[in-house]
Coordinates of C-alpha atoms in Angstrom, one line a residue:
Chain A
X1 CA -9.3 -18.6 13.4
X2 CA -7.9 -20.5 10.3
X3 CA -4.8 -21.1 10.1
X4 CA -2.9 -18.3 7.1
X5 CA -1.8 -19.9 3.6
X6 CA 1.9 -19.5 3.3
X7 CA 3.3 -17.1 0.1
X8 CA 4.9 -19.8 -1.2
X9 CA 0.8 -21.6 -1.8
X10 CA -0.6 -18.8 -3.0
X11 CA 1.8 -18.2 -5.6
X12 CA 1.8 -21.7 -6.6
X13 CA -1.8 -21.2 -6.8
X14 CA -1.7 -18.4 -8.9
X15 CA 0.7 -20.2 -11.3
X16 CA -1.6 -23.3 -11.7
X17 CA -4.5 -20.8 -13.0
X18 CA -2.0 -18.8 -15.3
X19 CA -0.9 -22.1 -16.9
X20 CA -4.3 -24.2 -16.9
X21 CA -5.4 -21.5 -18.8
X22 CA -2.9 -20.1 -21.1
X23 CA -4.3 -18.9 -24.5
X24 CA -7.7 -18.7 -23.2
X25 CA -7.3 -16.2 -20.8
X26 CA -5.3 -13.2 -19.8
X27 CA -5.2 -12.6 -16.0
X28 CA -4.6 -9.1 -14.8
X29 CA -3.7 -8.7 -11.0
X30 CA -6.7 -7.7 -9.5
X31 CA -8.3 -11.2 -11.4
X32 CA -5.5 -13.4 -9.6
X33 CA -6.0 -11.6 -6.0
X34 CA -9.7 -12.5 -6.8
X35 CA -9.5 -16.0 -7.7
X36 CA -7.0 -16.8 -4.9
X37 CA -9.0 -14.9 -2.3
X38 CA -12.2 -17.1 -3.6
X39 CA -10.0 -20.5 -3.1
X40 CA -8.5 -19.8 -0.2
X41 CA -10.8 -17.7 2.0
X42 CA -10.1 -15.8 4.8
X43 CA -6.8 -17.7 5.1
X44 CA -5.3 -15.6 2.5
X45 CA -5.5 -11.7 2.3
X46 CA -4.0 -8.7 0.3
X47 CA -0.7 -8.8 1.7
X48 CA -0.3 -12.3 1.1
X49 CA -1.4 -11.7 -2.6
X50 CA 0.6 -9.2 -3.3
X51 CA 3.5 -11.2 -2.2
X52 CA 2.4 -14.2 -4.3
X53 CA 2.5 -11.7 -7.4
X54 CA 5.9 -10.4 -6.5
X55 CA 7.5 -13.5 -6.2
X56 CA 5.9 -14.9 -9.7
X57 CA 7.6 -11.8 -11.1
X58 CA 10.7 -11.3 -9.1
X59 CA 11.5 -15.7 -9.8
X60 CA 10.9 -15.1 -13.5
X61 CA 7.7 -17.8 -13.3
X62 CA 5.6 -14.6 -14.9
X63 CA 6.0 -11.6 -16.6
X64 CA 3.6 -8.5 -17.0
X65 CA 2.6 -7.6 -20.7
X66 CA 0.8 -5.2 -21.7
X67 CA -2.1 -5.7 -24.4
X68 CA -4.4 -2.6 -23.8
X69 CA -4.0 -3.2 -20.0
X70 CA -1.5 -4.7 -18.0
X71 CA -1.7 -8.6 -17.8
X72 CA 0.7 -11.0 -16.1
X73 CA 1.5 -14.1 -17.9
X74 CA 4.1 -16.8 -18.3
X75 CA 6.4 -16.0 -20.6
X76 CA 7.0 -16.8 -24.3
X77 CA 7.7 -15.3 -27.5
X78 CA 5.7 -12.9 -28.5
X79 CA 3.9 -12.4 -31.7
X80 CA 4.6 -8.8 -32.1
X81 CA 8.6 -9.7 -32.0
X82 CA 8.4 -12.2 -35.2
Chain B
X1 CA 29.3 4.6 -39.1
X2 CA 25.9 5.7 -40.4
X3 CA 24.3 4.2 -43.3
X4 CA 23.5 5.8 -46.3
X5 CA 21.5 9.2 -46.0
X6 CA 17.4 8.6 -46.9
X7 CA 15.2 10.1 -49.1
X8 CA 12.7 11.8 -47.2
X9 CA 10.4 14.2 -49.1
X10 CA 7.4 14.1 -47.0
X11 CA 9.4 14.6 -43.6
X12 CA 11.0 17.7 -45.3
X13 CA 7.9 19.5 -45.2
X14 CA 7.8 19.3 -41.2
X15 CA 11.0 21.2 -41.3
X16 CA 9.6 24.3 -42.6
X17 CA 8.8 26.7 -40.5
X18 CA 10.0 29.2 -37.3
X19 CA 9.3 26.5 -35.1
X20 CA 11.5 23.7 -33.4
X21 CA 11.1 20.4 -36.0
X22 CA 11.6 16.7 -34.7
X23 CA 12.5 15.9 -38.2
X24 CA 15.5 18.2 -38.4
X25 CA 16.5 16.5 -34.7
X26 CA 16.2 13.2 -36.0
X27 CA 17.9 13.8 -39.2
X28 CA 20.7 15.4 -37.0
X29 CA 20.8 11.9 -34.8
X30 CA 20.8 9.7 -37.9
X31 CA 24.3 11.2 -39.0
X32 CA 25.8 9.0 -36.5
X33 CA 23.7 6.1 -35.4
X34 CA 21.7 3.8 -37.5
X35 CA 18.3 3.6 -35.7
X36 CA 17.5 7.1 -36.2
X37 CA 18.1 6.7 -39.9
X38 CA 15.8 3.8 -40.1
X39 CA 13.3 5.6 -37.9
X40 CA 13.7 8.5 -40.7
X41 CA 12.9 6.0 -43.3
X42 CA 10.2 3.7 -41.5
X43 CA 8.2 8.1 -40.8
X44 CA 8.3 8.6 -44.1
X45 CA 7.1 5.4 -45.1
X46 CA 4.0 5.9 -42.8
X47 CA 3.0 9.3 -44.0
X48 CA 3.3 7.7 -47.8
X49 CA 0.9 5.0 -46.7
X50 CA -0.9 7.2 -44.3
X51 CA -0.5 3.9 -41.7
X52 CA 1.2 3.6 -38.9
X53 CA 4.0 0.6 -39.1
X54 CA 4.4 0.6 -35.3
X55 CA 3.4 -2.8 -33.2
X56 CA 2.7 -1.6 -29.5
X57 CA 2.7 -3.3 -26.5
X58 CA 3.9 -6.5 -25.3
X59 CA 5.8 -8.4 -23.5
X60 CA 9.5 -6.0 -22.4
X61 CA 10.0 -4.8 -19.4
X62 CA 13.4 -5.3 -17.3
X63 CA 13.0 -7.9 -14.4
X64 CA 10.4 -7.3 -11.4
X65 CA 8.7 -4.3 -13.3
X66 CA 5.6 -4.6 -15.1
X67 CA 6.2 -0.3 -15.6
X68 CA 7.9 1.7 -17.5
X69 CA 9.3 0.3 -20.6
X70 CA 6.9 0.4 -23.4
X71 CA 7.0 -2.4 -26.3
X72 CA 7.1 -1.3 -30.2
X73 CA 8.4 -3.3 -32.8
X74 CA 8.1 -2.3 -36.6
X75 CA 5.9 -3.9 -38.9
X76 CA 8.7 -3.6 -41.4
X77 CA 11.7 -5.4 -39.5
X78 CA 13.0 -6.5 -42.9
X79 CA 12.9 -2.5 -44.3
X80 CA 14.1 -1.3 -41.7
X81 CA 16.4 -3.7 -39.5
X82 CA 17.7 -1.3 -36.9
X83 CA 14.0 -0.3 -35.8
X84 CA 12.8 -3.9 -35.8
X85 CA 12.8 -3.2 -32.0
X86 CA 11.6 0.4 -30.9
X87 CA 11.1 0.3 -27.4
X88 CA 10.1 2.9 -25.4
X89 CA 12.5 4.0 -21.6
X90 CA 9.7 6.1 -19.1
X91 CA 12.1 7.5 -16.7
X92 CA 10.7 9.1 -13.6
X93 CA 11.3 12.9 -14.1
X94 CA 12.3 15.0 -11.0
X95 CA 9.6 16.7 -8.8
X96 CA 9.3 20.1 -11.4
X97 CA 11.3 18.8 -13.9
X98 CA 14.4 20.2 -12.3
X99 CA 18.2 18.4 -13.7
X100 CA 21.3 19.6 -13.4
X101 CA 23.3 20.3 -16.8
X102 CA 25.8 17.5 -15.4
X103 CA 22.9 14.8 -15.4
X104 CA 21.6 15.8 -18.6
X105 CA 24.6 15.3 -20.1
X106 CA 25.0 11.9 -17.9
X107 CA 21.6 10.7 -19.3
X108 CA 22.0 11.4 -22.9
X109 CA 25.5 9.4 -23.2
X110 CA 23.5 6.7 -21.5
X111 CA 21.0 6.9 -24.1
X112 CA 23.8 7.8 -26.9
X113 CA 25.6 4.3 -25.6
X114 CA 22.3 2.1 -25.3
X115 CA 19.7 3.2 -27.6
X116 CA 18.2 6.0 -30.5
X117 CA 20.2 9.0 -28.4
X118 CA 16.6 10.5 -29.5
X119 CA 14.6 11.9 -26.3
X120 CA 11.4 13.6 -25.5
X121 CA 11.4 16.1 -22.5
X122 CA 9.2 15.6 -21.3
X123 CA 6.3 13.1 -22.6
X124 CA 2.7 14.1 -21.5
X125 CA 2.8 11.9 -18.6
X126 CA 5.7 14.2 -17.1
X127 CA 7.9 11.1 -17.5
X128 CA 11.7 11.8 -19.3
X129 CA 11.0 9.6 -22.3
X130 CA 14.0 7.7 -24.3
X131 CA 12.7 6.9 -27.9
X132 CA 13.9 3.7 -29.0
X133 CA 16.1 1.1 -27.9
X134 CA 16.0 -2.9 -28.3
X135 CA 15.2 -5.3 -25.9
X136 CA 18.9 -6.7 -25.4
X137 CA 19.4 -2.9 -24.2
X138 CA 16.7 -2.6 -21.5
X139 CA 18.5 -4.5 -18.3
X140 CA 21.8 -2.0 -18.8
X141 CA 20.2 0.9 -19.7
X142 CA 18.4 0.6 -16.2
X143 CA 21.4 -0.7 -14.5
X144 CA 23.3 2.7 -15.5
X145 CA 20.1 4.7 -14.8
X146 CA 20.0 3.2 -11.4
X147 CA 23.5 4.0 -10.7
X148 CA 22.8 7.4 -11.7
X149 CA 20.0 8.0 -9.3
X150 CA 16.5 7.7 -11.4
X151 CA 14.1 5.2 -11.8
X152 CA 11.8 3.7 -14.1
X153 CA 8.4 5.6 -14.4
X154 CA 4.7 4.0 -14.8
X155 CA 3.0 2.3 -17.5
X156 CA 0.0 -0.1 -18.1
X157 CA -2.4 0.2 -15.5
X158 CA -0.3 0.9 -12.7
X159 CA 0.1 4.0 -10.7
X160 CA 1.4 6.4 -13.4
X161 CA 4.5 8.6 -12.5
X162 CA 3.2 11.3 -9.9
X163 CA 3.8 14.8 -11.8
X164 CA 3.8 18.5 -10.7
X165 CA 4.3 22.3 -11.2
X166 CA 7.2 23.5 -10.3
X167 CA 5.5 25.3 -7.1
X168 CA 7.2 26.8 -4.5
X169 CA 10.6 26.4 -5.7
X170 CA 10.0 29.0 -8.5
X171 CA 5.9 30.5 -8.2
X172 CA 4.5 32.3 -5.1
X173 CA 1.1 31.2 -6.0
X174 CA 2.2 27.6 -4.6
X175 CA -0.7 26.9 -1.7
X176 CA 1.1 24.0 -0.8
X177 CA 4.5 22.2 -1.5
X178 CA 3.4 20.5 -5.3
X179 CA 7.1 19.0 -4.4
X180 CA 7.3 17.7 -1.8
X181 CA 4.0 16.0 -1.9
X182 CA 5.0 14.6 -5.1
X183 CA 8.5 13.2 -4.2
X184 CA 6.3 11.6 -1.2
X185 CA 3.6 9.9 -3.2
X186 CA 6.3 8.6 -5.7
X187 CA 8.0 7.1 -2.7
X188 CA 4.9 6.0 -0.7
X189 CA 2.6 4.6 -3.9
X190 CA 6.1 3.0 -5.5
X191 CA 5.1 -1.3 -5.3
X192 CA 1.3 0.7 -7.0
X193 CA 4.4 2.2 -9.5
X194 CA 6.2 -0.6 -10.6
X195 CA 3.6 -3.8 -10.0
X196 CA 0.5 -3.0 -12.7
X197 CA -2.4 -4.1 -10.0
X198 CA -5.6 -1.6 -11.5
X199 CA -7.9 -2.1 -14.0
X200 CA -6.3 0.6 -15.9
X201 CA -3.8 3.5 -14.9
X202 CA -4.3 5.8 -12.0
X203 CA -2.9 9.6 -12.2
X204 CA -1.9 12.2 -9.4
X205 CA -1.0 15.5 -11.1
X206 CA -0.3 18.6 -8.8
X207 CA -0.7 21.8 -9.3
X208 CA -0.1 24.8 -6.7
X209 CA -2.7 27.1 -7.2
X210 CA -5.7 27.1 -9.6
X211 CA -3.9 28.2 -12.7
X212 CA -3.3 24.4 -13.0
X213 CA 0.0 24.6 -14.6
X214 CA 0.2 20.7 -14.9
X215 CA -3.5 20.9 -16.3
X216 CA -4.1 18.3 -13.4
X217 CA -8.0 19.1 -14.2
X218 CA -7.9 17.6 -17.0
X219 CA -5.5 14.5 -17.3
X220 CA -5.4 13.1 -14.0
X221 CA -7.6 10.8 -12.0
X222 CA -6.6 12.7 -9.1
X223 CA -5.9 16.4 -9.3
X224 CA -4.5 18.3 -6.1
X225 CA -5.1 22.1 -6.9
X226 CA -3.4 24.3 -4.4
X227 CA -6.3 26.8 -3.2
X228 CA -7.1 29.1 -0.2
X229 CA -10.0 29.6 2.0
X230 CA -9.3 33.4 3.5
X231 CA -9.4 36.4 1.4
X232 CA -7.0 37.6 -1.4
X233 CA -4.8 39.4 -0.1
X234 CA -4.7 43.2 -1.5
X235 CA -2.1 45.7 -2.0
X236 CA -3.5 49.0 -1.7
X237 CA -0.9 51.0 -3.4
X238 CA -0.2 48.2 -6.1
X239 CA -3.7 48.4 -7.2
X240 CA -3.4 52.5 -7.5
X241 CA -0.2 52.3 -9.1
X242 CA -1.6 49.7 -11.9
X243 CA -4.4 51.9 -12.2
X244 CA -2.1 55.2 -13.1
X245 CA 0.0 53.2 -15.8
X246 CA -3.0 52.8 -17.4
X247 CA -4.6 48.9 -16.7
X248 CA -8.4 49.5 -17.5
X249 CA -9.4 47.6 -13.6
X250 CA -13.5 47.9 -14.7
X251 CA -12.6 46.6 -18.0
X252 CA -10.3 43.9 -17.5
X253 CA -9.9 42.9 -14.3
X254 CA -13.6 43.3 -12.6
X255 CA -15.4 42.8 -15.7
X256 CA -13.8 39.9 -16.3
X257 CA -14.2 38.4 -13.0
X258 CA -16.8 34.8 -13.4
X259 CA -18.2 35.6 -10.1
X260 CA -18.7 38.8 -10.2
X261 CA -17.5 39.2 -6.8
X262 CA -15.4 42.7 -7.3
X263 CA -16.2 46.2 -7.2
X264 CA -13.8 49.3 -8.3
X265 CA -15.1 52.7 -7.6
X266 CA -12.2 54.3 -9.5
X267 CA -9.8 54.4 -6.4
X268 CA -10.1 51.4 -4.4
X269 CA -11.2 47.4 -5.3
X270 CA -13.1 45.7 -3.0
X271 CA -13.8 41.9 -3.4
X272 CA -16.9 39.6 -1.6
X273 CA -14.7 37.1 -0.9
X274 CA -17.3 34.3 -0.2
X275 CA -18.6 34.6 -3.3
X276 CA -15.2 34.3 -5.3
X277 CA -14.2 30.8 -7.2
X278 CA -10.5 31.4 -7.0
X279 CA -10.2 31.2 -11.0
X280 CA -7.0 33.4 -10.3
X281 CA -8.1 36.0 -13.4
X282 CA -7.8 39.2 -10.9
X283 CA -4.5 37.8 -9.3
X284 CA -3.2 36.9 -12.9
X285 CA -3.9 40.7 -14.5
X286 CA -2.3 42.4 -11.2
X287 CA 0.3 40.2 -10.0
X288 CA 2.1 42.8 -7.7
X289 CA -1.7 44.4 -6.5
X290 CA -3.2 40.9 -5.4
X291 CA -2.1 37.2 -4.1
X292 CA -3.7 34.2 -2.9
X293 CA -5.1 34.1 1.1
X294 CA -2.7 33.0 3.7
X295 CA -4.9 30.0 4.8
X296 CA -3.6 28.0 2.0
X297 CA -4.3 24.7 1.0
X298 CA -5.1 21.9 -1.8
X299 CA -8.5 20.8 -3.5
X300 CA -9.0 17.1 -4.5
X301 CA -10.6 16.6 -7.7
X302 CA -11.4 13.3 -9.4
X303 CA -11.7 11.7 -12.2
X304 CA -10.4 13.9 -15.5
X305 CA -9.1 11.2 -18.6
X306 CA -8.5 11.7 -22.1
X307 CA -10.3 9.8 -24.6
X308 CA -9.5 6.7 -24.8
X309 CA -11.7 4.1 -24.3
X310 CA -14.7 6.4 -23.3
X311 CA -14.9 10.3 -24.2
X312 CA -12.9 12.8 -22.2
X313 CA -13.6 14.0 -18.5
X314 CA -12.7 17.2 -16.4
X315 CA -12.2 16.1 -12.5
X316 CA -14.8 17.1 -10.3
X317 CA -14.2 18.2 -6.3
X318 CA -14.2 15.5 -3.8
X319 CA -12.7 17.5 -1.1
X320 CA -13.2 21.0 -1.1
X321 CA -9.9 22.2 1.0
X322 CA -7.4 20.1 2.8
X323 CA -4.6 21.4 4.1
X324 CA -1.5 19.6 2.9
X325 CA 1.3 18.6 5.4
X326 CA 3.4 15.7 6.2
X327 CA 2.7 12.7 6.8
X328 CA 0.0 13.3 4.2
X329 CA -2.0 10.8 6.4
X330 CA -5.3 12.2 5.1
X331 CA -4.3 11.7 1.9
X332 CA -3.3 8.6 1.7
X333 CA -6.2 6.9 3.6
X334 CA -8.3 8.8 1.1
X335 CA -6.5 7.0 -1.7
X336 CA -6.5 3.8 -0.5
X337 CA -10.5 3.3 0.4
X338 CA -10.6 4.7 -3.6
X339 CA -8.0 2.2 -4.9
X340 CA -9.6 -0.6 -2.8
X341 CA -12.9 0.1 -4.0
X342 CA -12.3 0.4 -8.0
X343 CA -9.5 -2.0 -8.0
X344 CA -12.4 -4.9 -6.5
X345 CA -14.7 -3.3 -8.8
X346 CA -13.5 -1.7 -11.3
X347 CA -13.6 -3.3 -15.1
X348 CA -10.9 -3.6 -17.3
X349 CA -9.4 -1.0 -18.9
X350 CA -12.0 1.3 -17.0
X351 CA -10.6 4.6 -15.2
X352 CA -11.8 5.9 -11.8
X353 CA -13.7 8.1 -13.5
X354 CA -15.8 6.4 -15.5
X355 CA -16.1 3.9 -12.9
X356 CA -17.8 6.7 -11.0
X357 CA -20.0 7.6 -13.4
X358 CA -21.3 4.1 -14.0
X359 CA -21.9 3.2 -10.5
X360 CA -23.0 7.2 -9.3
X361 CA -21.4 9.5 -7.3
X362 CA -23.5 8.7 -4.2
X363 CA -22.4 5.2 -4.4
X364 CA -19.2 5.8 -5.0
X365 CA -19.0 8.5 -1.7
X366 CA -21.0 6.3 0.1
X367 CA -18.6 3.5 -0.5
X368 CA -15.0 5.6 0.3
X369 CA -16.8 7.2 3.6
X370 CA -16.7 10.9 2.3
X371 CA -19.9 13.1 3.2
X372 CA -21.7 14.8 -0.2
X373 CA -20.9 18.6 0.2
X374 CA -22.2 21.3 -2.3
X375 CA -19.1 22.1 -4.2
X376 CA -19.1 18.5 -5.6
X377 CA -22.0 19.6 -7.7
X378 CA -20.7 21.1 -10.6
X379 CA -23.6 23.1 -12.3
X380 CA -27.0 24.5 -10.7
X381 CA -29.9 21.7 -10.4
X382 CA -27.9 19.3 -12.3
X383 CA -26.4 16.6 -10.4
X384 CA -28.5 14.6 -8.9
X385 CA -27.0 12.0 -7.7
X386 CA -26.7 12.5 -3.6
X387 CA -30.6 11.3 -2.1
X388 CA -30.6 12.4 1.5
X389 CA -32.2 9.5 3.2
X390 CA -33.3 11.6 6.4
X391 CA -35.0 14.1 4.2
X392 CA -37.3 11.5 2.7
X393 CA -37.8 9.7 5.8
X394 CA -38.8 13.4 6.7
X395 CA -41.0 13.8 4.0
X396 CA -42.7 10.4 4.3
X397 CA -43.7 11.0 7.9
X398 CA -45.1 14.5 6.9
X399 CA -47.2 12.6 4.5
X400 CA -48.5 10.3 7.0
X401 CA -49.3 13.1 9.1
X402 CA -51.1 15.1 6.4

């Protein structure tokens, strides 16, 4: 059995597709857990994603917006707020 | 000090009336703080231009939530300074909205200190709903709520704050503890509560018997409707004594019944129980002559939404009865295959419902293990979604035999 990603590389993961494409896409949750699952294979599971998303959160790397849906994102200044 | 009173012609009208008016409430909170009296202005700005001058959504939230604080900013920051921020506090109510006098008062001098003062009780999600605050406010407004005891409540597509009757604690129609399984799924679902991780939001609404006092039916991708499976019970006597004070039992109570299920000779009522649909009218019109079975239980509906994206839904029965006790292990595996399911498959901004419909019911049962069962049709020959494989394989070897 392959050896299980750590938290710590999935979220760093998850970051890298946030940043790479910022402005082009919004990524909800269930579109990170995807992507990561995709990349990593069956060395990374729900847990482990969900722990990748709280630690993006709980570290202040992302925050979750809401346009319509919830989104998580890095943050910035918003337009609504100018 | 609160700035100088506003002109406000068009809000006047809403105070007219018998009834309660916002208007006269906000007027009353703009004497002493300065957001109120903006917010007076910015209203009666909106119904001059028939617009609204809100900006929703966003970015705000207080640290590690993506729940429960909901963004506004006014499109007129320079008109009205003290609203340029607006923000919305969801604050998970009590199971059946139950507070002591002490905390009320402990919650508004929070909200007196930190934001508008202004309040809804409750907002249609069930949440306690502060109106209005800025985003410098949000970390110790939820600092003092913490210390106080509550929470932040759900928003964006997250599990949305579990709501109930107020069941057994004040109704002895309860066929289960609305409660208590409420306080549980707010505990058990809270990482679904706070960490947005759906396509769009996900509602349990309880309600203790089928009079549906939450309207769970309607609002809630999950409604648990307390129900029984034995016969209503019947007081003998009652029935007589409602009779002789003059309740016309033909008129109103059997000839009113959707089933048709009750028959009243002038003396006593009897009732085919099998065919009843526990629509409670009977029970309602002689509360002291009939009451709910003693095998008592919950049915688990799915799929009721507003219109939002998609037109409205009513839930429809995915488990007929269950009977509701701790650990609510039933429950909760239930849950989970569904959340699995729509969250992998689910499209944006798409509820379980219409999920549901676009992929079929059979699919969808097929997919969360749960066996079709008639009451999950909900009319006559309509339906037809559920293909029983054996009974084609049936018919095809009949065929070949023919």
């Amino acid at each position: 059995m392959a050896e299980q990603v750590t938290v710590q590389e999935v979220s760093d993961a998850m970051y890298k597709m946030i940043k790479d494409s910022m402005g082009q896409k919004k990524w909800k949750a269930t579109d990170l857990t995807k992507a990561v699952t995709e990349l990593f294979g069956d060395r990374c599971n729900k847990d482990l994603t969900k722990a990748a998303i709280r630690d993006l959160i709980e570290n202040g790397k992302c925050v979750y917006t809401y346009f319509g849906g919830s989104f998580i994102e890095i943050p910035h200044r918003e337009g609504a707020e100018n | 000090m609160a700035e100088k009173k506003r002109s406000t012609p068009q809000l006047d009208e809403l105070e007219k009336g018998s009834w309660p008016s916002f208007v006269k409430e906000i007027k009353t909170a703009a004497e002493k703080n300065p957001m109120a009296n903006d917010l007076l202005g910015q209203l009666e700005r909106s119904y001059e231009d028939k617009i609204s001058h809100w900006k929703h959504g966003g970015i705000v939230g207080v640290l590690g939530y993506g729940g429960g604080i909901i963004g506004r900013y006014s499109d007129l920051p320079e008109e009205f300074p003290n609203v340029s921020h607006f923000h919305t506090i969801r604050i998970n109510q009590p199971a059946g909205w139950f507070y002591t006098s002490d905390v009320l008062r402990k919650l508004c001098d929070i909200w007196e200190k930190h934001g508008s003062g202004l309040t809804n009780m409750h907002g249609s999600t069930g949440d306690l709903v502060f109106l209005g605050t800025k985003t410098d406010e949000l970390e110790p407004t939820f600092n003092e709520l913490t210390d106080l005891g509550f929470d932040l409540g759900g928003s964006g597509s997250d599990v949305r704050t579990p709501s109930c009757c107020c069941g057994m604690a004040r109704c002895e129609w309860a066929c289960y503890d609305t409660m208590a399984l409420t306080y549980f799924l707010t505990m058990h679902y809270q990482d679904e509560l706070h960490r947005p991780a759906f396509p769009y939001k996900w509602k349990f609404k309880m309600s203790g018997c089928p009079n549906d006092c939450v309207a769970a039916i309607a609002r809630s991708d999950m409604s648990i409707i307390g129900t029984w499976r034995d016969d209503i019970q019947v007081d003998e006597a009652a029935v007589t004594e409602y009779a002789k004070s003059g309740v016309d039992i033909q008129k109103d109570v059997v000839g009113n019944c959707p089933a048709k299920c009750m028959e009243w000779d002038g003396k006593k009522i009897k009732i085919d129980n099998k065919a009843c649909v526990k629509c409670m009218h009977c029970i309602n019109a002689m509360p002291k002559a009939l009451a709910p079975g003693k095998d008592r239980g919950a049915c688990i509906l799915i799929g009721a939404k507003a219109p939002i994206v998609e037109g409205a839904l009513l839930s429809s029965v995915l488990i007929p009865f269950i009977k509701l006790v701790p650990p609510y292990k039933e429950l909760t595996d239930l849950v989970e295959k569904i959340h699995e399911l729509w969250a992998e498959n689910g499209k944006n901004r798409e509820r379980v419902g219409e999920f549901i419909q676009r992929i079929g019911m059979g699919n969808f049962l097929e997919a969360i293990g749960v066996e079709p069962t008639p009451e999950m049709v909900a009319h006559p020959r309509e339906n037809p979604y559920v293909f029983y494989e054996e009974y084609f394989e049936e018919d095809s070897e009949d065929n070949k035999n023919a």
